[in-house]
Amino acid sequence: MADYEKRPPELSREVALLQERALEEERRGGPPAVLATYVRLQAGVATYVEWREKALCGGLAWLTPDSSATAQSQQERWTNGFNQAGNEAFRMLNDQVSRDDDPIEFTFELLAMQESASYAAIAGMPLAGFVGRVREHLRDFEKFRKDLDDRWKEIIGQDERIDGQIAGFRVQLLEMFKKAVADARGWAPKMESAVGTALLGWEKEEEPSPDPSLAPVAKTAFDTVHVLQQSLDEITRAALGLYANEQTIHTMFGSSRERLKEYLDKVNKKTVASAWSEACNAARDAANRCPKDGQKEDARKLAEQAIKASESIVAEFNDVFEDFYDHFEGTFTGKVSDETVELLVEQEFFNQFWKDIQSLNLPGEFQTAADQIAKCDDISLDRLTDEQRRRFKEIVRARLSTLEEEISKIDWSFFERFKLQFIDVPRGLLMDKIKRLVGYEE
Amino acid sequence: MSDDATIRLGTDLRSGVTTDGEIDSEPRGFRVTWIDWDSDFRRHLRINDLIVGVNGQSLAQFLQPGKMGKGVGQPGEPSYWADIGAKHNDSVALSVLRDSKPVTVEGRLHLEYFYYDAQGKTAMARGGPQRLANDGFDGAWSIWLEKFVFKLSVHFTTGWTQRSYNSRNELEWYIEQKPRIDLLLEKYPGPFADAMRDDWTKGMELARGKKADLGPAELEYRALGARRVEIAKAEATKAWPAALQALSGQTMPAFPAPSALDRAGAIGKVVELPAITMRSFLNDLGVSFAAIGSPSDGYYFVLLNQPAFRELYVVESRYRGQVNPRLDERYRFIARVLDDPQMFTVNNRPAMGLTVEPVAAMVGQDEAFIDLRTSPPRFAGEDVLSAFASIVRDDSSPASVIEAMIQAVKTGDDKTWTSLFAPWKVLSGKGGRTIIDPSYSADTSRFMSDWERSRRLIMGEVYDARVEKVEKVRRVLERSPENGLPNVDQVVVWVDHYGLFDGEYRTFQNINVRREWVLQRLDEGPWRITSIQSL
């Protein structure tokens, strides 16, 4: 059974009407009706109808996109195809009556124009263009997926390279802290030894000075603290440069999210559904522009078949879209996930690093060293006279108290400041910025 | 004129007017194709007037198939004059449509004139020349006059509308007639000689064509792709190093490109970038950009959505329209480095680079230099080259559509040219009815051959083409929704083609050019040219 069966009876009816009119003329005394003419015309109509059926059915194939289809190429196939069919229909119907006169010729001229108009209406259905457009989107998603996978690897790779450089600083820092602790732990024994050496001098001489033997020890302690402060400042400065680079990588990550958002704002399940709905409505409207009822019904059927044929690409798009969105959710789509933030900022690693530093208990070690230094005057002075004992203690006390005083005067805020500058603020800023990066969210 | 020895009157009453009956168009009437030299109607009637009535009476009775013979200017007109009781020297008032406007023209009828010379021989006019004499020329005067009248009648009526009419050949023919006219004036002075001279002069001027002054601006298009390109190229060659010189304090070597991670020293600097083609124009997540560089040397990116590039594109389009529509899509940039590092996919691999803003560009084979530092930006040489008059296209005006077609041919804009032709076809059925094929699609090979032919003409014998006149709009098909038919309006636009003859630009007509352009519109939509034809 033919798919497009509503129009053919209208065409046959027109020929039958011509025949009836001719017979009526004959009955009224006009020229005899030549029945063979109408048999020929009906046969011609049947040939045309058969051709039309093939043309309409075949036209649906123009909806199937090839891999390189675009909206334009696909719509051109459809439009040109149906316009050419209309052209051919116009010619076929006019040729049927090339040897006939009015009213046959007039009727077939009208039929030819009606048919041509119906093909022109069908040619204007935009579903092929829609299908081609979705095919373009699908190709985009395929390419974007590969590009973004590669990009994510590159971003992480770049980030890790910078983190590697920062890790170098961390190792350096830890070593420095460990050395400072070791140094501090040595101050008291050294002082004790120095005091002992000074005492030996007192035992041998009347009025020797203890100063020369105590001074280098005090200087070592001061230098340790000073170098520590200076190194922390330098490392912080260098680290901030690397943080800026890291931030550049994060900015590029953010730009990619933003560009993808702009694209997905325009191309998503909703916009495609809406475009499809518009194309379906336009196809139905186009069918209604056919001049005759039978043509309208056949064109509506064709439109519904075209709509049905285009359903699969919408479903394919939805699947691809969802898969794409899920694949990148947390990185390039949706909110930036904690996992992504951690990958980019490595906050945990830094937290651990600080814990390691804290476990060295640098301020505590310094205080212990100071306390131990204070005990350096508890030394046996039995071999000294009372007067020597009093004066020796006075001198040692004076030197130790100066050292104690210097150690106790150390401003441990630099330690906190370092944490703030090296870890808390920059890492926090990076984290905060990454979390706030714009992206497409469903 | 009185009856004497040199003139005798016949029996048939005549107007001395020759007409063609027009019954296929509205309004119907008798179109004047000639007025005899001795007709009183020469005073006020004009060739091409359409006679529709006499003394207030319609001539409709004669304006039917098979009944035109007795109409004014027709062979059987004496019967008509007799029927209305007219006599020799009676004045009649002709109702006439002149350029579609009604006019009343008076003139006296006369009995047929027979002329003789002093020797009593039949003559063309009183006093000669004799009808059968030739005065040393080829052919007798009577035969010459017959041909002369026939030619001039055609020239004054349908001549310029016929493709077979060759105005320059006809001009030569007029020049060849000069000895006869001179001899008539010298040897047979009088009203006949004067009329011949006047008709000859008028015909010759018509064949010579209308004169136009075409200045450099009007003719500039002819240098498209040649002299204009040379001028622009010469200016571009100077402008590029000048721009680099002017920016020398800010420039840095382009490659190796600074790393996006170590860019502080490069921000704000100017780089001269190597040429790229369209292969370097890429798209990343829907954003178009040009990538300039390589994986080993690093990349610069030009974002196509930035204002500087959009301005560049506008100037480039103007250059294509004004100088060379076939400008190669090859670009070199002088660009400023921006603090905007990007990661794009280039050749299927992620690449980091710095975006740059074009400061100047060289487009094509070092052909168009576009300076984006000026406001508004211009291409080098734009001040030197005359600009074509811009055409404001109005598709609701048939003349505007034809002007756009002519401009497209001049500027080599085949896309615009193709878009001006109708995607439908109205034709005449076997019974003469208008029928339309709404799904008509033209054979694209026709477009190509007629386009190339048009271009050859505009670069060859045609120096300009202008709309001469637009005829009245006619509805050729009435809307019929039940049959899917739109209203179809049709109009004819006549185009004058100007050639160069003896140092003057004048209109001409020959088989190569198309003066008549038929346009149609559907349901009051845009006017479109109905037949694919060359200029």
Coordinates of N, CA and C in Angstrom, one line a residue, chain A residues 21-117:
Chain A
R21 N -17.4 16.2 -17.8 CA -17.8 17.4 -18.5 C -17.8 17.2 -20.0
A22 N -16.9 16.4 -20.5 CA -16.9 16.2 -21.9 C -18.1 15.4 -22.4
L23 N -18.5 14.4 -21.5 CA -19.7 13.6 -21.8 C -20.9 14.5 -21.8
E24 N -20.9 15.4 -20.8 CA -22.1 16.3 -20.6 C -22.2 17.2 -21.9
E25 N -21.0 17.7 -22.4 CA -20.9 18.5 -23.6 C -21.5 17.8 -24.8
E26 N -21.1 16.5 -24.8 CA -21.5 15.7 -25.9 C -23.1 15.5 -25.8
R27 N -23.6 15.3 -24.6 CA -25.0 15.2 -24.5 C -25.8 16.4 -24.9
R28 N -25.1 17.6 -24.7 CA -25.7 18.8 -25.1 C -25.5 19.1 -26.6
G29 N -25.0 18.2 -27.3 CA -24.8 18.4 -28.7 C -23.4 18.8 -29.1
G30 N -22.5 18.9 -28.1 CA -21.1 19.3 -28.4 C -20.4 18.2 -29.1
P31 N -19.0 18.4 -29.2 CA -18.2 17.3 -29.9 C -18.2 16.0 -29.1
P32 N -18.1 14.9 -29.7 CA -18.1 13.6 -29.0 C -16.9 13.5 -28.1
A33 N -17.1 13.0 -26.9 CA -16.0 12.8 -25.9 C -15.2 11.6 -26.4
V34 N -13.9 11.8 -26.4 CA -13.0 10.7 -26.8 C -12.5 10.0 -25.6
L35 N -13.1 8.8 -25.3 CA -12.9 8.2 -24.0 C -11.4 7.8 -23.9
A36 N -10.8 7.5 -25.0 CA -9.4 7.1 -25.0 C -8.5 8.1 -24.4
T37 N -8.9 9.4 -24.6 CA -8.2 10.5 -24.0 C -8.1 10.4 -22.5
Y38 N -9.2 10.1 -21.9 CA -9.3 10.0 -20.5 C -8.6 8.8 -19.9
V39 N -8.7 7.7 -20.7 CA -7.9 6.5 -20.3 C -6.4 6.9 -20.3
R40 N -6.0 7.6 -21.3 CA -4.6 8.0 -21.4 C -4.2 8.9 -20.2
L41 N -5.1 9.8 -19.9 CA -4.8 10.8 -18.9 C -4.8 10.0 -17.5
Q42 N -5.7 9.1 -17.3 CA -5.7 8.3 -16.0 C -4.4 7.5 -15.9
A43 N -4.0 7.0 -17.1 CA -2.7 6.2 -17.1 C -1.6 7.1 -16.8
G44 N -1.6 8.3 -17.3 CA -0.5 9.3 -17.1 C -0.5 9.7 -15.6
V45 N -1.7 9.9 -15.0 CA -1.8 10.2 -13.6 C -1.2 9.1 -12.8
A46 N -1.5 7.8 -13.2 CA -1.1 6.7 -12.4 C 0.5 6.6 -12.5
T47 N 1.0 6.9 -13.6 CA 2.5 6.9 -13.7 C 3.1 8.0 -12.8
Y48 N 2.4 9.1 -12.8 CA 3.0 10.2 -12.0 C 2.9 9.8 -10.5
V49 N 1.7 9.2 -10.2 CA 1.5 8.9 -8.7 C 2.6 7.9 -8.3
E50 N 2.9 6.9 -9.2 CA 3.9 6.0 -8.8 C 5.3 6.6 -8.6
W51 N 5.6 7.6 -9.5 CA 6.8 8.3 -9.4 C 6.8 9.2 -8.1
R52 N 5.7 9.8 -7.8 CA 5.6 10.7 -6.7 C 5.8 9.9 -5.4
E53 N 5.2 8.7 -5.3 CA 5.4 7.8 -4.1 C 6.9 7.6 -3.9
K54 N 7.6 7.3 -5.0 CA 9.0 7.0 -4.8 C 9.8 8.3 -4.4
A55 N 9.4 9.4 -5.0 CA 10.1 10.6 -4.8 C 9.9 11.0 -3.3
L56 N 8.7 10.9 -2.8 CA 8.5 11.2 -1.4 C 9.2 10.3 -0.4
C57 N 9.0 9.0 -0.7 CA 9.7 8.0 0.2 C 11.2 8.1 0.1
G58 N 11.7 8.3 -1.1 CA 13.2 8.4 -1.3 C 13.7 9.7 -0.6
G59 N 12.9 10.7 -0.5 CA 13.3 12.0 0.1 C 13.7 11.8 1.6
L60 N 13.1 10.9 2.2 CA 13.4 10.7 3.7 C 14.8 10.3 3.9
A61 N 15.4 9.7 2.8 CA 16.8 9.3 3.0 C 17.7 10.5 3.1
W62 N 17.2 11.7 2.6 CA 18.0 12.9 2.7 C 18.2 13.4 4.2
L63 N 17.5 12.7 5.1 CA 17.6 13.0 6.5 C 18.7 12.3 7.2
T64 N 19.2 11.3 6.5 CA 20.3 10.5 7.2 C 21.6 11.2 6.9
P65 N 22.2 11.6 8.0 CA 23.4 12.4 7.8 C 24.6 11.5 7.6
D66 N 25.6 12.0 6.8 CA 26.8 11.3 6.7 C 27.7 11.9 7.8
S67 N 28.9 11.3 8.0 CA 29.7 11.7 9.1 C 30.2 13.2 9.0
S68 N 30.2 13.8 7.8 CA 30.7 15.1 7.7 C 29.5 16.1 7.5
A69 N 28.3 15.7 7.8 CA 27.1 16.5 7.5 C 27.1 17.8 8.3
T70 N 26.7 18.9 7.7 CA 26.5 20.1 8.5 C 25.0 20.5 8.3
A71 N 24.6 21.5 9.0 CA 23.2 22.0 8.9 C 23.0 22.4 7.5
Q72 N 24.0 23.1 6.9 CA 23.8 23.6 5.6 C 23.8 22.5 4.5
S73 N 24.7 21.6 4.6 CA 24.8 20.6 3.6 C 23.6 19.7 3.6
Q74 N 23.2 19.4 4.8 CA 22.0 18.5 5.0 C 20.8 19.1 4.5
Q75 N 20.6 20.4 4.8 CA 19.3 21.1 4.4 C 19.4 21.3 2.9
E76 N 20.5 21.5 2.3 CA 20.6 21.7 0.9 C 20.2 20.4 0.2
R77 N 20.7 19.3 0.7 CA 20.3 18.0 0.1 C 18.8 17.9 0.0
W78 N 18.2 18.2 1.1 CA 16.7 18.0 1.2 C 16.0 19.0 0.3
T79 N 16.4 20.3 0.5 CA 15.7 21.4 -0.3 C 15.9 21.2 -1.8
N80 N 17.2 21.0 -2.2 CA 17.4 20.8 -3.6 C 16.8 19.6 -4.2
G81 N 16.8 18.5 -3.3 CA 16.2 17.3 -3.8 C 14.7 17.4 -4.0
F82 N 14.0 18.1 -3.1 CA 12.5 18.2 -3.3 C 12.2 19.3 -4.3
N83 N 13.0 20.3 -4.4 CA 12.8 21.3 -5.5 C 13.0 20.6 -6.9
Q84 N 14.0 19.8 -7.0 CA 14.1 19.1 -8.3 C 13.0 18.2 -8.5
A85 N 12.5 17.5 -7.5 CA 11.3 16.6 -7.6 C 10.1 17.5 -8.1
G86 N 10.0 18.6 -7.5 CA 8.9 19.5 -7.9 C 9.0 20.0 -9.3
N87 N 10.2 20.3 -9.7 CA 10.5 20.6 -11.1 C 10.1 19.5 -12.1
E88 N 10.4 18.3 -11.7 CA 10.2 17.2 -12.5 C 8.7 16.9 -12.5
A89 N 8.0 17.0 -11.4 CA 6.5 16.8 -11.3 C 5.8 17.8 -12.2
F90 N 6.3 19.1 -12.2 CA 5.7 20.2 -13.0 C 5.8 19.8 -14.5
R91 N 7.0 19.3 -14.8 CA 7.3 19.0 -16.2 C 6.4 17.8 -16.7
M92 N 6.4 16.7 -15.8 CA 5.7 15.5 -16.1 C 4.2 15.8 -16.4
L93 N 3.6 16.6 -15.5 CA 2.2 16.8 -15.6 C 1.8 17.7 -16.8
N94 N 2.7 18.6 -17.1 CA 2.5 19.5 -18.3 C 2.7 18.6 -19.6
D95 N 3.7 17.8 -19.5 CA 4.0 16.9 -20.7 C 2.8 16.0 -21.0
Q96 N 2.1 15.6 -20.0 CA 1.0 14.6 -20.2 C 0.0 15.2 -21.2
V97 N -0.1 16.5 -21.3 CA -1.2 17.1 -22.1 C -0.7 18.0 -23.2
S98 N 0.5 17.7 -23.6 CA 1.2 18.5 -24.7 C 0.3 18.5 -25.9
R99 N -0.5 17.5 -26.2 CA -1.3 17.5 -27.4 C -2.8 17.8 -27.1
D100 N -3.1 18.2 -25.9 CA -4.5 18.4 -25.6 C -4.8 19.9 -25.5
D101 N -6.0 20.2 -25.6 CA -6.5 21.6 -25.5 C -7.2 21.8 -24.2
D102 N -7.7 23.0 -24.0 CA -8.6 23.3 -22.8 C -9.9 22.5 -23.0
P103 N -10.5 22.1 -21.9 CA -10.1 22.4 -20.5 C -9.1 21.4 -20.0
I104 N -8.7 20.4 -20.8 CA -7.7 19.4 -20.2 C -6.4 20.1 -19.9
E105 N -6.0 20.9 -20.8 CA -4.7 21.6 -20.6 C -4.7 22.5 -19.4
F106 N -5.8 23.2 -19.3 CA -6.0 24.2 -18.1 C -5.9 23.4 -16.8
T107 N -6.6 22.3 -16.8 CA -6.7 21.5 -15.5 C -5.3 20.9 -15.2
F108 N -4.6 20.4 -16.2 CA -3.2 19.9 -15.9 C -2.2 21.0 -15.6
E109 N -2.4 22.2 -16.2 CA -1.6 23.3 -15.8 C -1.7 23.6 -14.3
L110 N -3.0 23.6 -13.8 CA -3.3 23.8 -12.4 C -2.7 22.7 -11.6
L111 N -2.9 21.4 -12.0 CA -2.3 20.3 -11.3 C -0.8 20.4 -11.1
A112 N -0.2 20.8 -12.3 CA 1.3 20.9 -12.3 C 1.7 22.0 -11.2
M113 N 1.0 23.1 -11.2 CA 1.4 24.2 -10.3 C 1.1 23.7 -8.9
Q114 N 0.0 23.0 -8.7 CA -0.3 22.6 -7.3 C 0.8 21.6 -6.8
E115 N 1.1 20.7 -7.7 CA 2.1 19.7 -7.3 C 3.5 20.4 -7.0
S116 N 3.9 21.3 -7.9 CA 5.1 22.0 -7.7 C 5.1 22.8 -6.4
A117 N 4.0 23.4 -6.1 CA 3.8 24.2 -4.9 C 4.0 23.3 -3.7

